[in-house]
Structure formats: C-alpha cells, structure tokens
XYZ file of C-alpha atoms in Angstrom:
540
model
C 170.895 241.016 180.020
C 170.274 241.049 176.290
C 172.980 243.427 175.045
C 176.603 244.376 175.752
C 177.600 248.030 175.679
C 181.081 249.552 175.527
C 181.101 250.090 179.286
C 179.974 246.547 180.021
C 182.613 245.043 177.708
C 185.380 247.039 179.378
C 184.247 246.042 182.876
C 184.034 242.378 181.861
C 187.614 242.552 180.591
C 188.796 244.126 183.844
C 187.253 241.206 185.750
C 188.913 238.783 183.318
C 192.283 240.505 183.707
C 192.038 240.422 187.494
C 191.203 236.730 187.479
C 194.186 235.941 185.269
C 196.481 238.113 187.399
C 195.392 236.129 190.456
C 196.023 232.785 188.760
C 199.070 233.474 186.640
C 201.552 231.767 188.970
C 199.496 228.583 188.931
C 199.370 228.754 185.140
C 203.118 229.443 184.963
C 203.696 226.248 186.933
C 202.102 224.188 184.151
C 205.242 224.434 182.038
C 205.539 221.191 180.105
C 209.216 221.160 179.389
C 210.636 220.698 182.887
C 212.839 223.774 182.732
C 211.923 226.679 185.051
C 210.631 228.625 182.046
C 206.927 228.719 182.811
C 205.828 232.215 181.823
C 202.593 231.644 179.909
C 200.459 233.006 182.733
C 202.649 236.085 183.129
C 202.741 236.720 179.368
C 198.963 236.468 179.009
C 198.368 238.514 182.169
C 200.639 241.317 180.926
C 198.853 241.287 177.588
C 195.297 241.605 178.914
C 196.383 244.030 181.651
C 197.022 246.578 178.900
C 193.364 246.257 177.917
C 192.154 246.563 181.497
C 194.183 249.739 182.041
C 193.192 251.371 178.739
C 191.328 254.665 179.177
C 188.010 254.382 177.341
C 186.086 257.362 178.782
C 185.920 259.119 175.404
C 184.873 256.021 173.470
C 181.108 255.738 173.165
C 180.634 252.760 170.872
C 181.385 249.120 171.567
C 183.218 248.991 168.234
C 185.696 251.729 169.200
C 186.359 250.262 172.653
C 186.869 246.745 171.253
C 189.204 248.036 168.529
C 191.348 250.056 170.931
C 191.495 247.159 173.382
C 192.667 244.885 170.570
C 195.390 247.316 169.480
C 196.556 247.913 173.035
C 196.832 244.176 173.670
C 198.774 243.649 170.459
C 201.434 246.176 171.414
C 201.708 244.748 174.932
C 201.647 241.091 173.881
C 204.485 238.936 175.239
C 205.358 235.455 174.042
C 203.368 233.264 171.692
C 200.502 232.937 174.161
C 200.227 236.720 174.532
C 200.275 237.260 170.771
C 197.581 234.623 170.213
C 195.493 236.166 173.001
C 195.771 239.585 171.357
C 194.543 238.020 168.129
C 191.570 236.478 169.923
C 190.570 239.971 171.023
C 191.208 241.256 167.517
C 188.584 238.731 166.469
C 186.196 240.115 169.081
C 186.835 243.592 167.642
C 186.052 242.284 164.166
C 182.833 240.779 165.460
C 181.798 244.065 167.078
C 182.769 246.233 164.102
C 180.380 249.167 163.466
C 178.271 248.264 166.519
C 177.251 250.539 169.360
C 176.155 247.478 171.335
C 176.119 243.713 170.802
C 173.261 241.235 170.975
C 173.580 237.621 172.058
C 174.099 236.505 168.476
C 176.660 239.286 167.916
C 178.651 237.878 170.845
C 178.475 234.365 169.416
C 179.647 235.732 166.075
C 182.479 237.546 167.857
C 183.673 234.256 169.378
C 183.703 232.775 165.869
C 185.745 235.727 164.616
C 188.090 235.294 167.602
C 188.677 231.683 166.603
C 189.427 232.642 162.988
C 191.800 235.428 163.984
C 193.712 233.209 166.427
C 194.253 230.449 163.881
C 195.406 232.926 161.233
C 198.116 234.197 163.581
C 199.866 230.821 163.754
C 201.687 229.393 160.757
C 201.266 225.780 161.867
C 198.372 225.544 164.349
C 198.753 222.773 166.939
C 195.690 221.216 168.526
C 195.611 220.693 172.263
C 196.527 224.333 172.868
C 194.776 227.668 173.405
C 193.730 227.467 169.741
C 191.682 224.356 170.408
C 190.040 225.972 173.413
C 188.872 229.083 171.551
C 187.697 226.964 168.616
C 185.682 224.592 170.774
C 184.136 227.503 172.665
C 183.056 229.104 169.386
C 181.722 225.851 167.942
C 179.868 224.993 171.137
C 178.217 228.424 171.368
C 177.032 228.195 167.773
C 175.451 224.830 168.563
C 173.908 225.639 171.953
C 172.807 229.278 171.966
C 169.157 229.740 171.033
C 167.043 232.782 170.221
C 165.803 233.184 173.790
C 169.261 233.107 175.420
C 170.747 236.038 177.300
C 174.320 237.288 177.727
C 174.675 235.561 181.100
C 173.896 232.213 179.492
C 176.406 232.815 176.710
C 179.301 233.259 179.126
C 178.120 230.512 181.479
C 178.149 228.083 178.549
C 181.466 229.513 177.296
C 183.000 228.833 180.701
C 181.804 225.198 180.681
C 183.054 224.708 177.128
C 186.445 226.202 178.032
C 186.782 223.951 181.074
C 185.932 220.818 179.091
C 188.277 221.815 176.279
C 191.179 222.482 178.685
C 190.653 219.147 180.399
C 190.831 217.405 177.017
C 194.083 219.031 175.850
C 196.268 216.143 177.114
C 194.303 213.804 174.832
C 195.263 215.910 171.815
C 198.849 216.759 172.656
C 201.059 213.862 173.682
C 203.588 215.973 175.555
C 200.858 217.213 177.915
C 199.755 213.658 178.598
C 203.316 212.526 179.280
C 203.869 215.206 181.901
C 200.347 215.053 183.299
C 199.227 218.673 182.841
C 196.701 220.612 180.802
C 197.760 223.278 178.311
C 198.872 226.467 180.060
C 197.647 228.768 177.283
C 194.265 227.098 177.360
C 194.128 227.533 181.132
C 194.933 231.212 180.685
C 192.012 231.605 178.303
C 189.774 229.691 180.717
C 190.727 232.141 183.483
C 189.730 235.015 181.210
C 186.352 233.492 180.333
C 185.833 232.612 183.990
C 186.509 236.223 184.972
C 184.098 237.556 182.348
C 181.438 235.095 183.453
C 181.881 236.255 187.052
C 181.224 239.837 185.974
C 178.001 238.861 184.186
C 176.912 237.097 187.380
C 177.326 240.343 189.348
C 180.453 239.022 191.095
C 183.386 240.702 189.280
C 186.824 239.437 190.238
C 189.068 241.717 192.262
C 192.863 241.593 192.446
C 194.109 239.635 195.439
C 196.813 241.398 197.475
C 196.821 244.253 194.999
C 199.660 246.059 196.780
C 201.918 243.074 196.348
C 201.487 241.864 192.781
C 204.405 240.357 190.906
C 204.236 242.913 188.120
C 204.663 245.759 190.600
C 207.443 243.898 192.354
C 209.485 243.250 189.230
C 210.263 246.679 187.835
C 211.291 247.067 184.198
C 212.015 250.784 184.435
C 214.205 251.234 187.492
C 217.537 252.910 186.686
C 220.505 252.364 188.943
C 222.582 255.468 188.348
C 226.019 255.321 189.909
C 225.601 251.884 191.495
C 227.733 248.849 190.838
C 227.026 245.159 190.851
C 223.827 243.410 189.818
C 220.193 244.174 190.499
C 218.941 240.693 191.355
C 215.240 239.920 191.572
C 213.464 236.603 191.834
C 210.194 234.998 192.777
C 210.389 231.620 194.515
C 207.552 229.190 195.013
C 208.191 227.383 198.292
C 207.985 223.615 198.453
C 205.348 222.074 200.663
C 206.216 221.514 204.320
C 209.044 224.025 204.011
C 209.859 225.756 207.284
C 210.687 229.039 205.610
C 211.820 231.929 207.800
C 211.766 235.400 206.287
C 213.915 236.753 209.117
C 216.538 234.054 208.602
C 216.708 234.791 204.872
C 217.110 238.513 205.477
C 220.055 237.881 207.832
C 221.787 235.779 205.168
C 221.151 238.237 202.343
C 222.328 241.240 204.357
C 225.825 239.771 204.236
C 225.959 239.683 200.420
C 223.962 242.713 199.243
C 222.013 245.899 199.924
C 218.912 247.825 198.755
C 217.003 244.733 199.772
C 213.268 244.046 199.734
C 211.926 240.654 200.855
C 208.227 239.783 200.652
C 206.752 236.508 201.926
C 203.201 235.842 200.748
C 201.903 232.345 201.582
C 203.877 230.010 199.296
C 205.716 232.773 197.407
C 208.899 234.622 198.305
C 209.856 237.730 196.356
C 213.299 239.281 196.682
C 214.973 242.406 195.285
C 218.623 242.989 196.165
C 221.731 244.711 194.786
C 224.746 242.422 194.995
C 228.130 241.686 193.450
C 227.398 237.934 193.502
C 223.901 237.143 192.193
C 224.717 233.438 192.070
C 225.255 233.437 195.840
C 221.859 235.070 196.338
C 220.083 232.403 194.295
C 222.002 229.594 196.002
C 220.813 230.892 199.386
C 217.207 229.931 198.583
C 217.667 227.257 195.930
C 216.804 224.386 198.277
C 213.623 226.053 199.524
C 211.576 225.749 196.342
C 211.526 226.470 192.623
C 212.144 229.764 190.842
C 209.156 231.205 189.023
C 210.950 234.290 187.733
C 214.537 235.544 187.803
C 215.897 238.863 186.566
C 219.556 239.871 186.936
C 220.880 243.103 185.434
C 224.269 244.800 185.456
C 223.370 248.158 187.012
C 226.256 250.228 185.654
C 225.960 248.893 182.118
C 222.189 249.255 182.236
C 222.420 252.941 183.090
C 225.107 253.548 180.466
C 223.154 251.666 177.817
C 220.039 253.698 178.567
C 221.943 256.936 177.978
C 223.549 255.649 174.789
C 220.220 254.481 173.426
C 218.541 257.793 174.190
C 221.309 259.698 172.393
C 221.109 257.396 169.391
C 217.354 257.809 169.244
C 217.691 261.599 169.175
C 220.206 261.369 166.326
C 217.946 258.999 164.400
C 215.020 261.397 164.757
C 217.090 264.342 163.547
C 218.654 262.637 160.534
C 217.601 260.412 157.689
C 218.540 256.734 157.820
C 222.192 256.320 156.850
C 222.880 252.575 156.797
C 221.548 249.851 154.529
C 221.030 247.303 157.328
C 220.759 247.025 161.090
C 220.476 244.076 163.458
C 218.234 243.650 166.512
C 218.814 240.695 168.829
C 216.784 239.441 171.809
C 219.150 238.284 174.542
C 219.735 237.868 178.257
C 222.988 237.350 180.131
C 225.378 240.279 180.300
C 228.289 238.346 178.810
C 226.261 237.372 175.750
C 224.919 240.905 175.374
C 228.397 242.431 175.593
C 229.961 240.231 172.928
C 227.165 240.564 170.380
C 227.199 244.347 170.803
C 230.938 244.299 170.168
C 230.306 242.365 166.960
C 227.776 244.626 165.303
C 224.331 244.216 166.874
C 222.597 247.572 166.618
C 220.104 247.108 169.448
C 219.662 244.424 172.101
C 216.156 243.748 173.380
C 216.831 242.334 176.823
C 214.695 239.314 177.555
C 214.339 235.656 176.752
C 213.273 232.552 178.638
C 210.855 233.470 181.482
C 211.046 237.149 180.472
C 209.735 237.506 176.918
C 209.830 241.030 175.474
C 206.552 242.562 174.347
C 205.708 243.400 170.754
C 206.056 247.067 171.724
C 209.614 246.391 172.985
C 210.531 244.951 169.590
C 208.767 247.768 167.702
C 210.768 250.301 169.743
C 213.979 248.469 168.888
C 213.226 248.481 165.149
C 212.407 252.201 165.246
C 215.621 252.966 167.155
C 217.908 251.383 164.544
C 219.471 253.727 161.987
C 218.930 251.517 158.929
C 216.535 251.006 156.040
C 216.338 247.247 156.599
C 216.317 245.763 160.094
C 217.001 242.086 160.763
C 215.729 240.518 163.995
C 217.144 237.524 165.858
C 214.421 236.310 168.293
C 216.715 233.618 169.797
C 213.712 231.922 171.378
C 210.828 230.071 169.750
C 208.436 231.929 172.050
C 209.534 235.311 170.678
C 209.365 234.571 166.932
C 205.635 235.267 166.677
C 206.028 238.552 168.586
C 208.798 239.589 166.195
C 206.611 238.762 163.198
C 203.786 240.876 164.575
C 206.179 243.751 165.328
C 207.385 243.630 161.732
C 203.836 244.257 160.492
C 203.487 247.364 162.671
C 206.601 249.250 161.488
C 205.855 250.600 158.016
C 208.764 252.917 157.193
C 211.448 250.217 157.330
C 211.746 246.722 155.973
C 211.972 244.122 158.740
C 213.263 240.582 158.188
C 213.102 237.831 160.820
C 215.964 235.332 161.009
C 214.149 232.611 163.033
C 216.771 231.741 165.634
C 215.415 229.626 168.495
C 218.278 229.697 170.989
C 220.901 232.100 172.264
C 223.392 229.372 171.386
C 222.909 230.382 167.739
C 223.269 234.121 168.216
C 226.990 234.796 167.933
C 227.502 232.674 164.832
C 224.674 234.494 163.076
C 225.909 237.913 164.211
C 229.389 237.237 162.824
C 227.815 236.795 159.378
C 226.189 240.240 159.479
C 227.593 243.602 158.390
C 225.710 246.915 158.505
C 227.428 247.887 155.269
C 226.367 244.791 153.325
C 223.272 244.824 151.166
C 219.998 243.432 152.471
C 220.294 240.515 150.044
C 223.837 239.595 151.093
C 223.078 239.817 154.806
C 219.985 237.689 154.507
C 221.820 235.085 152.429
C 224.814 234.869 154.780
C 222.802 234.745 157.996
C 220.293 232.242 156.605
C 223.117 229.987 155.446
C 224.768 230.192 158.869
C 221.443 229.349 160.489
C 221.143 226.188 158.402
C 224.680 225.049 159.224
C 224.767 225.658 162.987
C 224.198 222.733 165.293
C 223.251 223.824 168.785
C 222.022 222.690 172.150
C 221.450 223.678 175.752
C 221.897 222.216 179.200
C 219.074 222.990 181.604
C 218.099 221.847 185.100
C 214.952 219.823 185.634
C 212.530 221.159 188.231
C 210.446 218.010 188.618
C 210.209 214.295 187.989
C 208.608 213.599 184.637
C 208.812 211.615 181.434
C 209.182 213.337 178.092
C 209.786 211.878 174.655
C 210.132 208.502 176.354
C 212.977 209.776 178.552
C 212.628 209.699 182.346
C 213.741 212.927 183.992
C 214.398 213.263 187.706
C 214.184 216.528 189.594
C 217.558 218.333 189.876
C 219.058 216.365 186.989
C 220.436 218.240 184.003
C 218.796 217.820 180.635
C 220.552 217.598 177.290
C 218.460 219.581 174.808
C 219.366 219.541 171.097
C 217.409 221.890 168.834
C 214.726 222.204 171.530
C 214.332 218.420 171.828
C 215.215 216.484 174.970
C 217.879 213.859 174.233
C 219.116 212.597 177.613
C 219.925 213.601 181.190
C 222.919 213.638 183.533
C 223.635 214.292 187.200
C 225.963 217.261 186.669
C 226.119 220.113 184.141
C 229.474 218.944 182.810
C 228.332 215.341 182.340
C 225.336 216.692 180.458
C 227.549 219.004 178.402
C 229.727 216.081 177.308
C 226.621 214.211 176.157
C 225.516 217.302 174.250
C 228.923 217.589 172.606
C 228.650 213.974 171.442
C 225.274 214.816 169.873
C 226.321 217.889 167.872
C 230.085 217.565 167.273
C 231.694 215.212 164.739
C 234.867 214.888 162.689
C 233.690 217.640 160.315
C 233.226 220.222 163.084
C 235.661 223.115 162.938
C 234.557 225.383 165.786
C 232.621 224.882 169.012
C 231.408 227.925 170.981
C 230.520 227.505 174.658
C 228.623 230.107 176.660
C 228.783 229.187 180.326
C 226.221 230.549 182.762
C 226.238 232.251 186.138
C 226.444 229.016 188.102
C 229.389 227.571 186.131
C 233.029 228.479 186.702
C 235.583 229.087 183.982
C 237.501 226.042 185.259
C 234.474 223.834 184.717
C 233.974 225.260 181.226
C 237.612 224.521 180.376
C 237.010 220.877 181.300
C 234.487 220.761 178.456
C 236.978 222.519 176.190
C 239.598 219.855 176.951
C 237.085 217.089 176.275
C 236.294 218.537 172.832
C 239.921 219.109 171.859
C 240.966 215.600 172.896
C 237.930 213.779 171.498
C 237.279 215.732 168.299
C 240.215 218.045 167.610
C 237.962 221.041 166.951
C 238.766 224.616 167.924
C 236.891 225.788 171.020
C 235.911 229.244 172.195
C 234.592 229.589 175.746
C 232.733 232.743 176.783
C 231.232 233.806 180.092
C 227.649 234.393 178.999
C 226.372 235.069 182.555
C 222.997 233.669 181.498
C 220.536 232.301 184.044
C 218.720 228.942 183.851
C 221.087 227.352 181.326
C 224.519 226.294 182.670
C 225.698 225.839 179.079
C 224.672 227.093 175.638
C 226.752 225.366 172.971
C 226.976 225.657 169.184
C 229.015 223.734 166.624
C 229.849 224.652 163.049
C-alpha cells in the first residue's frame, strides 16, 4: 500500500481503539503511585473511542476525516493522557491538512507534526512518558523510512520504535524504575500503534467480549428517579489463586442491596448494586483483589441535581448573563459536594481520581454557569490540562483556572470566592488562599514498592503531602497523625479534615483531639464520603 485514504485512516483508528479497549485494564494497573488510581488506560480508551465512533460517511477527504477525528477526541479527552493523545491526533490532522490521501512521506510528516503538537500541549514536558514515545517514533521514522517504503513498513517500524521507547521509559524517569514499571501513557500509545499496524497487516483488532466492556458496564447517564441510597459500582481485579465464587458473592450482596448485576469475566469482577451502605459492599470483596474502578453516587441527590441543572440551563439560555463571576469545581464524595455547593460553587463536575471528567464535561459546566467570568478548580493534577483545554474552547466567557491539585484544598478556596466580587478580587483572594494552604492525603497502598526512597508495603497507609509520599503507617489514624505533624505548626489557625466512607466520625474525632492537644489549632471535621482516601486534610 502506497497511500492512505480517508476510509483507510478511519478503519485503522477503529482497530487501534479496539486494541486499546482490550488492554486498558492492564495499562491501568501500571499506576506508579501505589494508590488504586490507575486510570490512564481508561482515559486514553475513552478518548480514542470517540474517534472510532465518529460518523465519517459524508467526509470524502483524508483532511476532513482527520480534522473531525481530532476535534472529537479533544472534546472527549479525559485526564492528562487523554488530552495529550488528542493533541497527537491533532498533529496527524495538521500533517494531513488539504490532502485527499497521504503518501508514505506524508505519514512520516504527520508523525512529526503529532510530536510537535503533543509537546506544545504540556507546559513542562517530562521525558520517560508518552511524549518521549511519540517523539522517538517520529525521529526513528524520519531516519529509517526510504523512498521505496510502503505504508505497511511505516507502521511496522513505528510499532518497533514504540515498543523500544516504552521499554526505555524507566531509564528516563526514576519513579518508573523504582516501582519497576513502564510508563502507562506510553503503553497506551503503543497499543494504538500496534492496533493500527494490525490493520495494515490485514488483521484488524476486534473488541474482546464486546457485550461486556467496562464502559458499557459503568453508566454515566443512568438516572435513579425516586430511589434512595447509593448506586454503587466497582470493577475488581482478582488476585491470583483466588477461589472466587460468583454465587457466594451474590448471596452476600443480596442482604445489603438490590438492583444488582454481577459479572465475572476471568480475573475481573464487575458489580452494580443499589445500597444504603456502600462501604459494606466494598468490604465484602476487599480481600479478593484490588479495585480498578469505583463509582458511588447518591441516587436521590443525583436526580434532584439533574433537574436543578436542567432548569438553570434553560434560564441561562433565555437570559443574558447576570453575574460577574461563577465557580466550577471538580469533586467526588457526596459530603464534599454538598458543602461546597452550600458555600457558593455554581456547578460541580463530578469526578476525580480514577474517574476524570472529559473536556466536554468541563465545557458543559462552563456554559451552564450564569456568569461572565468562570473560575475552575480542577482539584486533581490530572484534570488541570483538561480544564486548560476546555477554557480555550469556550469563547463567549472568560475562563480562569485556579490550579488546585487536591480536594483537600477545595473548601478553603471556595470560602474565598463570591459571585458578586469582581474577577480581579476573586482571582487575587483565591490565588492567595492557594499559596497559603498546606494540604495532604492519606491513601492505601495496593502493592509492595519503593518510592522516593521510602519502602511501602501492601495495605499500609501512605502519608502524601502536596502529592509527594512522606511516610507510611499501619492504620489510617496513625498515618493521619504523621500527616498532621508534617503540615501543622504553632502558626496554624485552622485544620479541616474530610473523612472518607471507610472512616467513622469517632475515628475522625481522635485526630481532632490529637490536633487540639498537640497544636491548639481549631479543627473542623466533615464527612466527605470520598472513596480511596480515608482522610483529606488542609491547614491554614
């Protein structure tokens, strides 16, 4: 094959998407920080799936198909890896601009444009990541492709270059070497190139178990009208040699919930259930493996919020913008969501660790806010880039990102915002609060590893200060006390503690007593109902 047409490009992307869908759980498991937050594979798979599902029947030229694929991926991009992937395909679109079909050298040029676009998307590019992989593919193709090459050779060489580059990522990024894994974003890109190469070898990749994919299992649109309790969904990867019994699990879950669906597929267990005690559901299977994805939603509040949002949207469409400023915040945990709404957040984008919102989710939130200037709190380092991209899409409002990296920071920032203040005053007050907040998180370890010179054992609890591992402890409260000692001092006036689903109020008050006795600071404890993190703590 000497040329790529619009139809061929689309079919190659479908094969790539299918391959990544099949491998996303393996890629998710490459999470470096030993918190159950591995979602790179899912984020990248969701991003390219939008391209695979795009209707291109009325697009004749390669240029138009590539451009629409790029735009579709941008709007669907989730997490940093998804955003970077969308920019790689923006580079492909740039390379195919004004072309009805692409020659071998056009494809090589497109890889070069993909590299440039990806690097431009990141403020401080880090080598040993997906960026390195796309760069080394582009450089290698420019060196190795000759005038007599065909398209099949281009992608065969690209696959080899991607594999070599992925294998070398631990040599470039110390944290990968410490944990003994390759870069997950790089592996996602390798899966895409591998899928495209398979198509050009007349063996396109098909979805495995297509009726039972994770994306179809975890529904983002289901509305639970009139029901109470929590819609609890999770995906569990079983440990080896685990004598799992689906029937036994169903008997246990029947006692604590209803509307249940349980799927057992080789080493994965997928559960959907409505329950009043989601913590009990998770505890039922906790010893059987590690959680790949968890989603817990308050069904009554979800339905009510959907109605409220729809009504607000209608009002916004009918009237001109009435407020100087609005605030969008990305959060999970019903307790956290409730309190920030009470304190002036205009719109909550539900999502966070393991469940990053897409760029389109953030664009929708900005458009829904009745204000001329919209501030965004990402509350997760993996959402900041998505928020920045969303800000470039909305043209009729000014959007300002306050780069929060943890939900522990959220409330303090929110309390410094007022919809009636000027843009300048809000930005000044929130930015000052951001600089002055000390924060940290307690998270469980899912494996034995060594990070930043600190040995971490599976099932220990990690003390994380400003996204950096500081120490570990055997219990959440022991870890919380160590965190307090890291961020609280004699100058601290207020400590805010959000305790999660698996922590009781009594346990949280033990931490409160420790702070009051040891440091004399005021303490506010709040049931955040967040998953993953037993404690989110801020000091100011």
